[in-house]
Short mmCIF file of C-alpha atoms in Angstrom, two decimals:
data_model
loop_
_atom_site.label_atom_id
_atom_site.label_comp_id
_atom_site.label_asym_id
_atom_site.label_seq_id
_atom_site.Cartn_x
_atom_site.Cartn_y
_atom_site.Cartn_z
CA MET A 1 -10.82 18.59 -20.05
CA GLN A 2 -9.32 21.91 -17.98
CA LEU A 3 -11.12 25.27 -17.70
CA ILE A 4 -8.66 27.30 -20.53
CA ASP A 5 -6.52 29.58 -19.14
CA GLN A 6 -7.30 33.27 -17.64
CA LYS A 7 -5.20 34.65 -20.51
CA THR A 8 -7.53 33.03 -22.95
CA LYS A 9 -11.21 33.70 -21.01
CA LYS A 10 -10.07 37.08 -20.56
CA ILE A 11 -10.10 36.76 -25.09
CA MET A 12 -13.48 34.90 -25.41
CA GLU A 13 -15.03 38.32 -22.44
CA GLY A 14 -13.35 40.08 -24.87
CA CYS A 15 -15.01 38.75 -28.72
CA LYS A 16 -18.63 38.28 -26.23
CA GLU A 17 -18.42 42.49 -26.10
CA ARG A 18 -17.79 42.78 -29.46
CA ALA A 19 -20.91 40.33 -30.05
CA ARG A 20 -23.58 41.70 -27.77
CA ASP A 21 -22.87 45.42 -29.67
CA ALA A 22 -23.05 43.85 -32.96
CA GLY A 23 -27.07 43.06 -31.86
CA LEU A 24 -26.71 38.85 -30.29
CA THR A 25 -28.17 38.10 -27.26
CA PHE A 26 -26.89 35.35 -25.14
CA GLU A 27 -26.86 34.29 -21.34
CA GLU A 28 -23.95 36.00 -19.69
CA GLN A 29 -21.90 32.95 -17.89
CA THR A 30 -19.85 30.63 -20.25
CA LEU A 31 -17.35 27.45 -19.55
CA GLU A 32 -14.93 26.89 -21.61
CA TYR A 33 -12.55 23.83 -21.71
CA ILE A 34 -9.18 22.62 -23.51
CA ILE A 35 -9.11 19.04 -24.69
CA THR A 36 -7.74 16.96 -27.48
CA ASN A 37 -9.30 15.14 -29.78
CA ARG A 38 -8.91 11.61 -28.28
CA ASP A 39 -11.10 13.18 -25.17
CA MET A 40 -13.93 14.75 -28.48
CA ILE A 41 -13.51 11.30 -30.33
CA GLU A 42 -14.85 10.33 -26.78
CA LEU A 43 -17.37 13.02 -26.66
CA MET A 44 -19.08 12.90 -29.34
CA GLN A 45 -20.72 9.34 -29.06
CA LYS A 46 -22.32 11.64 -25.98
CA ASN A 47 -22.96 14.30 -28.05
CA MET A 48 -20.43 16.81 -26.48
CA ILE A 49 -22.98 15.66 -22.72
CA PRO A 50 -20.05 14.60 -20.17
CA THR A 51 -23.13 12.95 -17.86
CA LEU A 52 -24.85 11.15 -19.83
CA TYR A 53 -25.94 7.64 -19.00
CA ASP A 54 -23.40 4.86 -20.28
CA TYR A 55 -24.54 2.84 -22.35
CA TRP A 56 -21.96 -0.04 -24.44
CA VAL A 57 -22.52 1.20 -27.81
CA HIS A 58 -20.92 4.57 -27.23
CA ASP A 59 -17.36 2.61 -26.30
CA VAL A 60 -17.96 0.64 -30.07
CA ASP A 61 -18.37 4.64 -32.00
CA VAL A 62 -15.92 5.68 -30.19
CA LEU A 63 -12.90 2.24 -30.93
CA ARG A 64 -14.60 2.99 -34.34
CA GLU A 65 -13.45 6.32 -33.95
CA LYS A 66 -9.96 5.91 -32.84
CA GLY A 67 -9.08 3.75 -35.53
CA LYS A 68 -10.51 5.95 -38.12
CA TYR A 69 -8.16 8.75 -36.38
CA GLU A 70 -5.24 6.95 -36.88
CA ILE A 71 -5.72 6.46 -40.32
CA TYR A 72 -6.92 9.44 -40.49
CA PRO A 73 -5.89 12.65 -38.27
CA HIS A 74 -8.06 15.09 -38.25
CA ASN A 75 -8.35 18.77 -35.63
CA PRO A 76 -11.80 19.16 -35.08
CA TYR A 77 -11.91 23.51 -34.16
CA GLU A 78 -14.73 23.56 -31.71
CA THR A 79 -17.96 22.34 -30.27
CA VAL A 80 -20.61 23.57 -28.69
CA ILE A 81 -23.13 21.96 -26.27
CA ASN A 82 -27.03 24.08 -25.59
CA THR A 83 -27.11 23.66 -21.45
CA ARG A 84 -26.96 26.32 -18.89
CA PRO A 85 -24.88 27.54 -18.79
CA ALA A 86 -23.39 26.75 -21.95
CA ILE A 87 -20.20 24.15 -22.93
CA SER A 88 -17.88 24.95 -25.13
CA PHE A 89 -15.22 22.85 -26.55
CA TYR A 90 -11.69 24.09 -28.16
CA ASN A 91 -8.76 21.96 -29.46
CA ASP A 92 -5.02 22.48 -26.35
CA ASN A 93 -2.80 23.33 -29.82
CA ASN A 94 -5.14 26.71 -30.87
CA PRO A 95 -3.05 29.90 -31.59
CA ASP A 96 -4.51 33.21 -30.40
CA TRP A 97 -5.57 35.02 -33.00
CA LEU A 98 -7.39 31.04 -34.12
CA ASN A 99 -9.29 31.19 -30.98
CA VAL A 100 -11.10 34.64 -31.59
CA MET A 101 -12.25 32.92 -34.77
CA ILE A 102 -13.51 30.82 -33.14
CA PHE A 103 -15.00 32.02 -30.16
CA TYR A 104 -16.84 34.48 -31.97
CA HIS A 105 -18.73 31.13 -34.47
CA VAL A 106 -18.83 29.26 -30.31
CA ILE A 107 -21.43 32.56 -29.59
CA ALA A 108 -23.04 32.26 -32.67
CA HIS A 109 -24.19 29.63 -31.77
CA ILE A 110 -25.54 29.78 -28.19
CA ASP A 111 -27.57 33.10 -29.82
CA PHE A 112 -29.43 31.06 -31.75
CA PHE A 113 -29.38 28.15 -29.23
CA GLN A 114 -30.97 30.67 -26.96
CA ASN A 115 -33.17 33.28 -29.21
CA ASN A 116 -34.49 30.08 -31.98
CA LEU A 117 -37.91 28.84 -31.30
CA TYR A 118 -37.42 25.52 -31.80
CA PHE A 119 -35.25 25.36 -28.87
CA GLN A 120 -37.42 26.85 -26.57
CA ASN A 121 -37.70 23.52 -24.62
CA THR A 122 -34.77 23.25 -24.11
CA TRP A 123 -34.14 27.03 -22.56
CA ASP A 124 -36.37 25.58 -18.63
CA TYR A 125 -33.35 22.81 -17.56
CA ASP A 126 -29.92 22.48 -17.76
CA LEU A 127 -29.23 19.39 -19.52
CA THR A 128 -25.69 18.54 -17.84
CA GLY A 129 -27.43 18.50 -14.41
CA LYS A 130 -30.58 16.22 -15.27
CA ALA A 131 -27.95 13.68 -17.74
CA LEU A 132 -26.02 13.11 -14.53
CA ALA A 133 -28.54 12.55 -12.33
CA ASP A 134 -30.31 9.96 -15.12
CA LYS A 135 -27.32 8.65 -15.51
CA ARG A 136 -26.75 7.94 -11.88
CA LEU A 137 -30.70 6.37 -11.90
CA ILE A 138 -29.48 3.87 -14.50
CA SER A 139 -26.32 3.16 -13.21
CA ARG A 140 -28.79 2.31 -10.10
CA LEU A 141 -30.79 0.30 -11.83
CA ARG A 142 -28.21 -1.73 -13.69
CA SER A 143 -27.01 -2.50 -9.87
CA GLU A 144 -30.41 -4.37 -8.95
CA HIS A 145 -30.97 -6.10 -13.05
CA GLY A 146 -27.97 -5.89 -14.31
CA ARG A 147 -27.84 -6.74 -18.40
CA TRP A 148 -32.03 -6.53 -18.81
CA VAL A 149 -30.89 -2.30 -18.16
CA ASP A 150 -29.19 -2.49 -21.36
CA TYR A 151 -32.28 -4.17 -23.84
CA ILE A 152 -34.71 -2.29 -22.96
CA ILE A 153 -32.07 0.99 -23.39
CA GLU A 154 -31.28 -0.50 -27.06
CA PHE A 155 -35.47 -1.32 -27.69
CA ALA A 156 -36.13 2.38 -26.62
CA ARG A 157 -33.12 3.52 -28.33
CA GLY A 158 -34.98 1.60 -31.26
CA LEU A 159 -38.19 4.15 -31.32
CA ASP A 160 -36.46 7.78 -29.60
CA ASN A 161 -36.48 8.87 -33.48
CA LEU A 162 -39.79 8.57 -33.76
CA VAL A 163 -40.81 11.20 -30.57
CA GLY A 164 -43.37 13.50 -30.77
CA TYR A 165 -41.11 16.88 -30.78
CA HIS A 166 -43.52 18.74 -32.35
CA ALA A 167 -46.14 17.95 -30.48
CA GLU A 168 -44.24 18.70 -27.68
CA LEU A 169 -42.92 22.15 -29.02
CA SER A 170 -45.90 23.04 -29.85
CA ARG A 171 -47.76 22.64 -25.91
CA ILE A 172 -45.41 25.64 -25.29
CA HIS A 173 -47.68 27.85 -27.86
CA ARG A 174 -51.02 25.90 -27.49
CA PRO A 175 -51.55 24.65 -24.14
CA GLU A 176 -53.69 22.00 -23.32
CA LYS A 177 -56.83 22.62 -21.78
CA LYS A 178 -56.79 21.80 -17.67
CA ASN A 179 -59.50 19.42 -16.65
CA THR A 180 -60.76 21.87 -14.09
CA ASN A 181 -62.69 23.75 -17.08
CA ARG A 182 -66.02 23.30 -16.34
CA ILE A 183 -67.56 26.31 -18.80
CA ASP A 184 -66.87 24.38 -22.14
CA TYR A 185 -68.09 20.81 -20.52
CA TYR A 186 -71.25 22.37 -19.01
CA PHE A 187 -72.45 24.79 -21.69
CA ASP A 188 -71.22 22.17 -25.11
CA VAL A 189 -71.07 18.52 -23.85
CA PHE A 190 -73.06 18.89 -20.68
CA LEU A 191 -76.44 20.81 -21.62
CA GLN A 192 -76.52 20.12 -25.11
CA GLU A 193 -76.27 15.91 -24.97
CA ALA A 194 -77.24 15.25 -22.19
CA LYS A 195 -80.13 17.55 -21.00
CA ASN A 196 -80.92 18.54 -25.43
CA ALA A 197 -81.30 21.83 -23.56
CA THR A 198 -83.76 23.61 -26.52
CA VAL A 199 -82.20 26.78 -27.85
CA SER A 200 -83.80 28.30 -25.47
CA GLU A 201 -83.16 27.28 -23.01
CA TYR A 202 -80.04 27.30 -23.21
CA MET A 203 -79.36 30.95 -23.68
CA THR A 204 -80.63 31.52 -20.95
CA GLU A 205 -78.00 29.66 -19.20
CA VAL A 206 -75.57 31.90 -21.43
CA ASP A 207 -77.80 34.73 -19.69
CA ARG A 208 -77.35 33.50 -16.08
CA TYR A 209 -73.42 32.97 -16.47
CA ASN A 210 -72.95 36.38 -17.49
CA LEU A 211 -74.56 38.11 -15.44
CA ALA A 212 -72.41 36.29 -12.23
CA LEU A 213 -69.39 37.06 -14.01
CA LYS A 214 -71.06 41.00 -13.88
CA GLU A 215 -72.34 40.65 -10.32
CA HIS A 216 -69.48 38.95 -8.47
CA GLY A 217 -66.77 39.39 -10.43
CA ASN A 218 -63.99 36.46 -10.20
CA LEU A 219 -66.45 34.34 -7.46
CA GLY A 220 -69.34 34.52 -10.52
CA GLU A 221 -67.91 30.97 -12.32
CA ASP A 222 -68.19 29.42 -8.49
CA ILE A 223 -71.45 30.89 -7.39
CA PHE A 224 -72.45 30.02 -11.08
CA PHE A 225 -71.26 26.61 -11.00
CA ALA A 226 -73.09 26.27 -6.96
CA GLU A 227 -76.68 26.76 -8.37
CA ILE A 228 -75.74 24.07 -10.97
CA GLN A 229 -74.73 21.43 -8.91
CA SER A 230 -77.65 21.70 -7.28
CA ARG A 231 -80.05 21.80 -9.84
CA TYR A 232 -77.78 18.99 -11.48
CA PRO A 233 -75.45 16.14 -8.54
CA GLU A 234 -74.79 14.47 -11.14
CA PHE A 235 -72.25 16.78 -12.58
CA ASP A 236 -69.80 16.52 -10.64
CA ALA A 237 -69.62 12.57 -11.57
CA ALA A 238 -70.32 13.32 -15.02
CA LEU A 239 -67.65 15.44 -15.83
CA ASP A 240 -65.05 13.68 -14.31
CA LYS A 241 -66.48 10.79 -16.32
CA TYR A 242 -65.79 12.79 -19.27
CA HIS A 243 -61.79 13.69 -18.62
CA ALA A 244 -60.92 9.85 -17.75
CA LYS A 245 -63.02 9.00 -22.38
CA HIS A 246 -60.87 11.83 -23.77
CA LYS A 247 -58.37 11.80 -22.04
CA PRO A 248 -55.25 13.24 -24.15
CA LYS A 249 -53.71 10.92 -26.98
CA SER A 250 -50.12 9.92 -26.70
CA ILE A 251 -47.78 11.94 -28.46
CA ASP A 252 -45.55 9.11 -29.40
CA ILE A 253 -45.15 5.34 -29.36
CA LEU A 254 -42.57 6.10 -26.04
CA GLN A 255 -44.98 8.21 -24.21
CA PHE A 256 -47.52 5.49 -25.30
CA LEU A 257 -46.07 2.26 -23.82
CA ILE A 258 -44.82 4.70 -20.93
CA GLU A 259 -48.29 5.60 -20.52
CA HIS A 260 -50.61 1.78 -21.69
CA SER A 261 -47.94 -1.16 -21.68
CA PRO A 262 -49.41 -4.16 -19.74
CA PHE A 263 -46.06 -5.04 -18.83
CA LEU A 264 -44.66 -1.97 -17.86
CA ASN A 265 -47.56 -1.05 -15.59
CA ARG A 266 -46.52 -4.26 -14.09
CA THR A 267 -45.43 -3.64 -10.36
CA GLU A 268 -41.83 -5.58 -10.92
CA ASN A 269 -41.53 -3.50 -14.21
CA GLU A 270 -42.12 -0.78 -12.93
CA TRP A 271 -38.55 0.43 -13.81
CA MET A 272 -38.41 -0.30 -17.49
CA LYS A 273 -40.33 3.94 -17.75
CA GLY A 274 -38.18 5.74 -15.85
CA ILE A 275 -35.98 4.02 -18.98
CA LEU A 276 -37.54 5.32 -21.44
CA GLU A 277 -38.77 8.48 -19.86
CA ILE A 278 -34.55 8.92 -20.20
CA VAL A 279 -34.84 7.81 -23.68
CA ARG A 280 -37.41 9.85 -25.34
CA SER A 281 -36.83 13.39 -23.09
CA THR A 282 -33.24 12.97 -23.87
CA SER A 283 -33.89 12.74 -28.37
CA ILE A 284 -35.93 15.38 -27.69
CA TYR A 285 -34.08 17.75 -26.68
CA PHE A 286 -31.42 17.09 -29.67
CA GLN A 287 -33.91 17.30 -31.69
CA PRO A 288 -33.63 20.34 -32.79
CA GLN A 289 -30.42 20.77 -33.65
CA VAL A 290 -31.28 17.98 -36.54
CA ARG A 291 -33.40 20.04 -37.49
CA THR A 292 -31.34 23.56 -37.94
CA LYS A 293 -28.17 22.53 -38.95
CA ILE A 294 -28.30 24.48 -42.43
CA MET A 295 -29.20 27.83 -40.08
CA ASN A 296 -27.53 27.41 -37.15
CA GLU A 297 -24.34 26.07 -38.77
CA GLY A 298 -25.06 29.23 -40.65
CA TRP A 299 -25.75 31.45 -38.80
CA ALA A 300 -22.22 30.98 -37.52
CA SER A 301 -19.80 31.09 -39.65
CA TYR A 302 -21.16 34.34 -40.61
CA TRP A 303 -20.55 36.18 -37.39
CA HIS A 304 -17.53 34.34 -36.75
CA GLU A 305 -16.82 36.26 -40.04
CA THR A 306 -18.41 39.63 -39.94
CA LEU A 307 -16.66 39.81 -36.31
CA PHE A 308 -13.34 38.56 -36.81
CA LEU A 309 -12.69 41.25 -40.07
CA LYS A 310 -13.70 43.68 -37.78
CA ASP A 311 -11.42 42.70 -34.76
CA ASP A 312 -8.28 44.79 -34.16
CA ARG A 313 -5.97 40.87 -33.42
CA ILE A 314 -6.68 40.21 -37.17
CA LYS A 315 -3.69 41.50 -37.97
CA GLY A 316 -0.62 39.77 -39.04
CA ASN A 317 -2.80 36.43 -39.33
CA GLU A 318 -5.20 37.79 -42.85
CA VAL A 319 -3.69 34.83 -44.82
CA ASN A 320 -4.33 32.60 -42.09
CA PHE A 321 -6.75 33.09 -41.14
CA ALA A 322 -8.76 33.48 -45.35
CA ARG A 323 -7.93 30.13 -45.53
CA ILE A 324 -9.22 28.39 -42.20
CA ASN A 325 -12.18 30.09 -43.82
CA ALA A 326 -12.17 28.72 -47.08
CA LYS A 327 -11.98 25.78 -46.05
CA VAL A 328 -15.29 25.34 -44.07
CA THR A 329 -17.65 27.59 -45.32
CA SER A 330 -16.18 27.20 -49.21
CA MET A 331 -19.29 25.59 -51.87
CA PRO A 332 -18.07 21.52 -53.23
CA LYS A 333 -18.76 20.66 -55.83
CA MET A 334 -20.96 18.06 -54.98
CA GLY A 335 -22.73 17.61 -52.00
CA LEU A 336 -23.42 19.94 -49.82
CA ASN A 337 -22.06 22.19 -46.48
CA PRO A 338 -24.27 23.68 -44.46
CA TYR A 339 -22.20 25.64 -43.18
CA ALA A 340 -21.34 27.28 -46.74
CA LEU A 341 -25.28 26.86 -48.12
CA GLY A 342 -26.14 28.66 -44.54
CA LEU A 343 -23.70 32.08 -44.76
CA ARG A 344 -24.73 32.43 -47.86
CA MET A 345 -28.50 31.96 -47.94
CA PHE A 346 -28.47 35.00 -44.77
CA GLN A 347 -25.32 37.11 -46.31
CA TRP A 348 -28.42 36.52 -49.79
CA ILE A 349 -31.49 37.46 -47.40
CA GLU A 350 -29.55 40.60 -45.63
CA GLU A 351 -28.99 42.15 -49.28
CA GLN A 352 -32.65 41.76 -50.61
CA ALA A 353 -33.51 42.83 -48.09
CA GLU A 354 -31.55 45.92 -47.04
CA ARG A 355 -32.86 46.28 -51.80
CA GLY A 356 -36.50 45.87 -49.93
CA CYS A 357 -36.91 42.67 -51.99
CA TYR A 358 -39.38 40.89 -48.30
CA SER A 359 -41.71 44.04 -49.93
CA PHE A 360 -45.29 43.64 -51.91
CA GLU A 361 -44.22 46.12 -54.21
CA TYR A 362 -41.31 44.39 -55.29
CA GLN A 363 -43.10 40.63 -55.12
CA ARG A 364 -45.60 42.07 -58.28
CA LEU A 365 -43.08 43.17 -60.43
CA ALA A 366 -42.56 40.50 -62.91
CA ASP A 367 -39.71 42.33 -65.39
CA ARG A 368 -36.33 41.57 -64.90
CA VAL A 369 -34.06 44.31 -65.20
CA GLU A 370 -36.86 45.99 -63.22
CA ARG A 371 -36.49 43.78 -60.30
CA LYS A 372 -32.66 43.73 -60.07
CA GLU A 373 -32.99 47.96 -60.49
CA PHE A 374 -35.43 47.67 -57.79
CA ARG A 375 -34.37 49.34 -53.73
CA ASN A 376 -36.72 50.54 -51.83
CA LEU A 377 -35.28 53.35 -49.39
CA GLU A 378 -36.79 52.43 -46.25
CA ALA A 379 -35.52 49.03 -46.49
CA PHE A 380 -31.80 50.80 -46.33
CA SER A 381 -30.19 49.36 -43.07
CA LYS A 382 -33.08 46.96 -42.17
CA GLY A 383 -31.23 44.02 -43.73
CA ARG A 384 -29.26 42.96 -40.25
CA ASP A 385 -33.01 42.93 -38.00
CA TYR A 386 -34.66 40.94 -40.19
CA ILE A 387 -31.90 37.76 -40.32
CA PHE A 388 -32.52 38.21 -36.55
CA GLN A 389 -36.21 37.23 -37.15
CA VAL A 390 -35.33 34.56 -39.32
CA ARG A 391 -33.10 33.50 -37.11
CA GLU A 392 -35.95 33.31 -34.62
CA ASN A 393 -38.60 31.78 -35.93
CA TYR A 394 -37.69 29.14 -38.83
CA CYS A 395 -35.67 26.32 -38.49
CA ASP A 396 -34.37 24.06 -42.23
CA PHE A 397 -37.39 23.66 -43.99
CA THR A 398 -38.70 26.62 -43.85
CA PHE A 399 -35.69 28.65 -43.95
CA ILE A 400 -34.94 26.00 -47.24
CA ASN A 401 -38.18 26.97 -48.56
CA SER A 402 -38.23 30.45 -47.59
CA PHE A 403 -35.45 31.85 -49.46
CA ILE A 404 -34.23 29.42 -51.77
CA GLU A 405 -35.35 31.35 -54.71
CA GLN A 406 -33.72 31.27 -58.30
CA ASP A 407 -31.93 35.08 -58.29
CA PHE A 408 -30.21 33.03 -55.05
CA ILE A 409 -29.22 29.75 -57.52
CA ASN A 410 -28.20 32.10 -60.17
CA ASN A 411 -25.86 34.59 -58.12
CA HIS A 412 -24.28 31.20 -56.96
CA LYS A 413 -24.60 29.54 -59.79
CA LEU A 414 -25.82 26.15 -58.18
CA TYR A 415 -27.25 23.44 -59.82
CA VAL A 416 -28.40 19.94 -59.31
CA ALA A 417 -26.13 18.00 -60.72
CA GLY A 418 -26.68 13.65 -61.55
CA ARG A 419 -24.98 11.12 -62.88
CA ARG A 420 -25.09 8.27 -65.54
CA LEU A 421 -23.22 5.85 -66.96
CA ASN A 422 -20.76 6.22 -69.61
CA LYS A 423 -21.65 2.49 -72.01
CA ALA A 424 -18.58 3.42 -74.08
CA LYS A 425 -15.97 3.89 -70.86
CA MET A 426 -18.25 1.98 -68.51
CA VAL A 427 -17.68 4.67 -65.79
CA TRP A 428 -19.76 7.34 -63.61
CA GLU A 429 -20.19 9.84 -65.30
CA PHE A 430 -21.33 13.31 -62.82
CA TYR A 431 -22.84 16.03 -64.97
CA ILE A 432 -25.54 19.15 -64.22
CA ARG A 433 -28.99 18.16 -64.42
CA SER A 434 -30.95 20.80 -62.99
CA ARG A 435 -29.89 24.75 -62.22
CA LYS A 436 -33.90 25.61 -61.72
CA ALA A 437 -34.23 26.47 -58.11
CA GLU A 438 -37.03 24.15 -57.95
CA ASP A 439 -35.42 21.30 -58.23
CA TYR A 440 -31.95 22.74 -55.57
CA ARG A 441 -34.79 23.49 -53.01
CA GLN A 442 -36.42 19.58 -53.34
CA MET A 443 -31.85 18.23 -53.21
CA LEU A 444 -31.90 19.73 -50.69
CA PHE A 445 -34.93 18.78 -48.67
CA ASP A 446 -34.37 15.46 -49.44
CA SER A 447 -31.18 15.75 -47.08
CA LEU A 448 -33.31 17.08 -44.66
CA TYR A 449 -33.58 14.61 -41.34
CA HIS A 450 -36.96 13.75 -42.06
CA PRO A 451 -38.17 10.52 -39.28
CA PRO A 452 -41.05 7.88 -40.18
CA LYS A 453 -44.68 9.38 -38.91
CA ILE A 454 -46.18 6.37 -37.38
CA ASP A 455 -49.49 6.61 -36.00
CA ILE A 456 -50.98 4.20 -33.04
CA ASP A 457 -54.19 2.93 -34.56
CA LEU A 458 -56.21 3.26 -30.36
CA GLU A 459 -59.21 1.82 -32.04
CA ARG A 460 -57.80 -1.54 -32.70
CA THR A 461 -54.78 -1.69 -29.96
CA LYS A 462 -56.20 -4.19 -27.73
CA ASP A 463 -53.83 -5.07 -24.09
CA ASP A 464 -53.16 -7.95 -26.33
CA THR A 465 -52.09 -6.25 -29.38
CA LEU A 466 -50.43 -3.02 -30.79
CA VAL A 467 -51.43 -1.31 -33.65
CA LEU A 468 -49.27 0.82 -35.72
CA SER A 469 -49.76 2.42 -38.58
CA HIS A 470 -47.39 4.14 -41.21
CA VAL A 471 -47.89 6.56 -43.18
CA ASN A 472 -46.80 6.67 -46.56
CA GLU A 473 -44.38 10.34 -47.58
CA GLY A 474 -43.55 8.94 -49.81
CA LYS A 475 -40.25 6.88 -48.40
CA PRO A 476 -40.53 3.05 -48.03
CA LEU A 477 -39.23 1.66 -44.41
CA VAL A 478 -36.23 0.66 -44.55
CA GLN A 479 -35.80 -3.44 -44.04
CA GLU A 480 -33.25 -4.69 -42.61
CA TYR A 481 -34.62 -2.07 -38.85
CA ILE A 482 -37.96 -3.20 -39.14
CA ALA A 483 -36.80 -6.81 -37.49
CA ASN A 484 -35.44 -5.98 -34.40
CA THR A 485 -37.82 -2.32 -34.18
CA MET A 486 -40.64 -4.73 -33.59
CA LEU A 487 -38.74 -7.29 -31.38
CA GLY A 488 -38.35 -4.29 -28.67
CA ILE A 489 -41.60 -3.34 -28.83
CA GLU A 490 -43.28 -6.17 -28.72
CA TYR A 491 -40.98 -7.17 -25.58
CA LEU A 492 -41.53 -2.79 -23.87
CA TRP A 493 -46.03 -3.90 -24.71
CA GLY A 494 -45.75 -8.09 -24.41
CA GLY A 495 -47.59 -8.65 -26.70
CA ALA A 496 -48.60 -9.53 -29.88
CA VAL A 497 -47.00 -6.02 -32.59
CA LYS A 498 -48.65 -5.10 -36.27
CA LEU A 499 -47.09 -2.89 -38.41
CA GLU A 500 -48.76 -1.15 -41.86
CA THR A 501 -46.69 0.48 -43.96
CA ASP A 502 -46.14 0.41 -47.78
CA ASP A 503 -43.43 -1.95 -49.85
CA ALA A 504 -42.16 0.62 -53.06
CA GLU A 505 -41.57 -2.00 -56.09
CA LEU A 506 -39.52 -0.14 -59.26
CA VAL A 507 -41.99 -0.84 -62.26
CA GLU A 508 -39.28 -1.72 -64.77
CA ASP A 509 -39.50 0.78 -67.89
CA LYS A 510 -36.32 0.87 -70.60
CA GLU A 511 -38.02 3.43 -72.76
CA ARG A 512 -37.87 6.39 -69.64
CA ASP A 513 -36.23 9.52 -69.80
CA GLN A 514 -33.16 8.95 -67.60
CA GLU A 515 -33.50 12.84 -66.35
CA LEU A 516 -37.09 11.17 -64.55
CA PRO A 517 -37.79 9.59 -61.49
CA PRO A 518 -38.20 5.92 -62.12
CA ARG A 519 -42.38 5.26 -61.02
CA ILE A 520 -43.63 3.02 -57.44
CA ASN A 521 -45.92 0.64 -56.97
CA TRP A 522 -46.93 0.93 -53.67
CA THR A 523 -47.91 -2.52 -52.31
CA ARG A 524 -50.26 -1.69 -49.01
CA VAL A 525 -48.17 -5.12 -46.05
CA LEU A 526 -48.64 -5.60 -42.66
CA TYR A 527 -46.21 -7.23 -40.48
CA THR A 528 -47.28 -8.72 -37.47
CA MET A 529 -44.49 -9.59 -34.37
CA GLN A 530 -45.46 -12.50 -31.61
CA ASP A 531 -43.44 -14.47 -30.15
CA ARG A 532 -40.38 -13.12 -31.13
CA LYS A 533 -41.65 -14.63 -34.87
CA LEU A 534 -42.46 -11.97 -37.06
CA ARG A 535 -44.54 -12.48 -40.92
CA LYS A 536 -44.87 -9.95 -43.56
CA GLU A 537 -48.86 -10.60 -45.41
CA ARG A 538 -50.24 -8.78 -48.49
CA LEU A 539 -52.89 -6.77 -47.34
#
């Protein structure tokens, strides 16, 4: 692995200038490396972060991918990671014209990383530097605790899809109130619950507080509470007790284990907390990428096509570009290509915004001809601005939910395919099951990343038993993973673990229309892991 040469770097800088002129925004500094396909295989298992901690599963994955590569050689064009500065990797045999196309694609990815609000929790630090520090810590712990380090990593990684990503993100926009917020406690709790103040007494205190602020400005609150403490000496102790009792709840299982596990809080086991925090923070860092796959790849494909077609360096390579671009952005008859779908959605949104189709005036039209001929001159040339707003504020779910509409489906001749058994020929037949936007939208929803929601039952959880509750969202937990995951939780908690969930049973109905989804009976069950033995019972 080595940095690109000065000639190629100059090409990259030229692409940056053109991209900025088109409206993309990103940090000036970037790093570009040339690597072989085999290097790419080794880095992919670490999410392309060279400094990520070592773990035996990475080595197994590398051997498996190398075996696949021997049978099916392939040529990945690029990979870019969301770091500070952004780092991208390129195949070692790309011609210059192809690098131009790829550079535009990478620059659009970087623009997406650094402007989409779902990546906001990744903007404050450089993951490669933090990963290096984490790697060194785990290496030191291995020298002290041996194979137990890998057990803890394995147990933690069994839970790393359950991290509270959205809760972490919400803290940026809705910061938690500080424990020093005396005003809320005094007026909302202390006066009303502890002192049972009457309405007139309560309003008198409000007036006194407002008067103190008016007369003394920034010092008004301190002067007000100086008098409160002289009248109620117990106020400070009551405030501390209230905050201790109403401490914010942990946002996910890993965080709860770090803060409340009796086993991990033992002096001899506190080193394990560092490993859990590393696994948790790494998972949260990568959560935005799996939640914006369609948008991210569509945005990059939109810009590599838009900018490269205007670049004079395409001359003489139009056919080669068309061939490679078609491989990347062609819509498959079956399955999902995020590059192709995202590209067409951004192009469609831009066209619709240019016509003013996201205005109330257009939405209220019911006539098909009127909707087709609708034009709003005030919206002309604002389509590009609109997709920049979409790029900033949406994730895959909201992107699909907002912009997959019937006109888009009809325009691109999209459909949902079905499969049925031809009993006469004993072969599977694929057919067009639906061309409705709601069915296509649901098919896309089903393909999105959606980990299970598992809550901690704080009322029933005790030091010797941790109680978890799975929220039924229409999909059962994967049975084969339950035992090993609960085994890991039992070890990290230091006691029994109970998990309430729902088992799904298909209802046999020979008269059911094969086009309709099967009927399911849900049964609430309780899994108990104790002394490394799993027990299951119906509730």
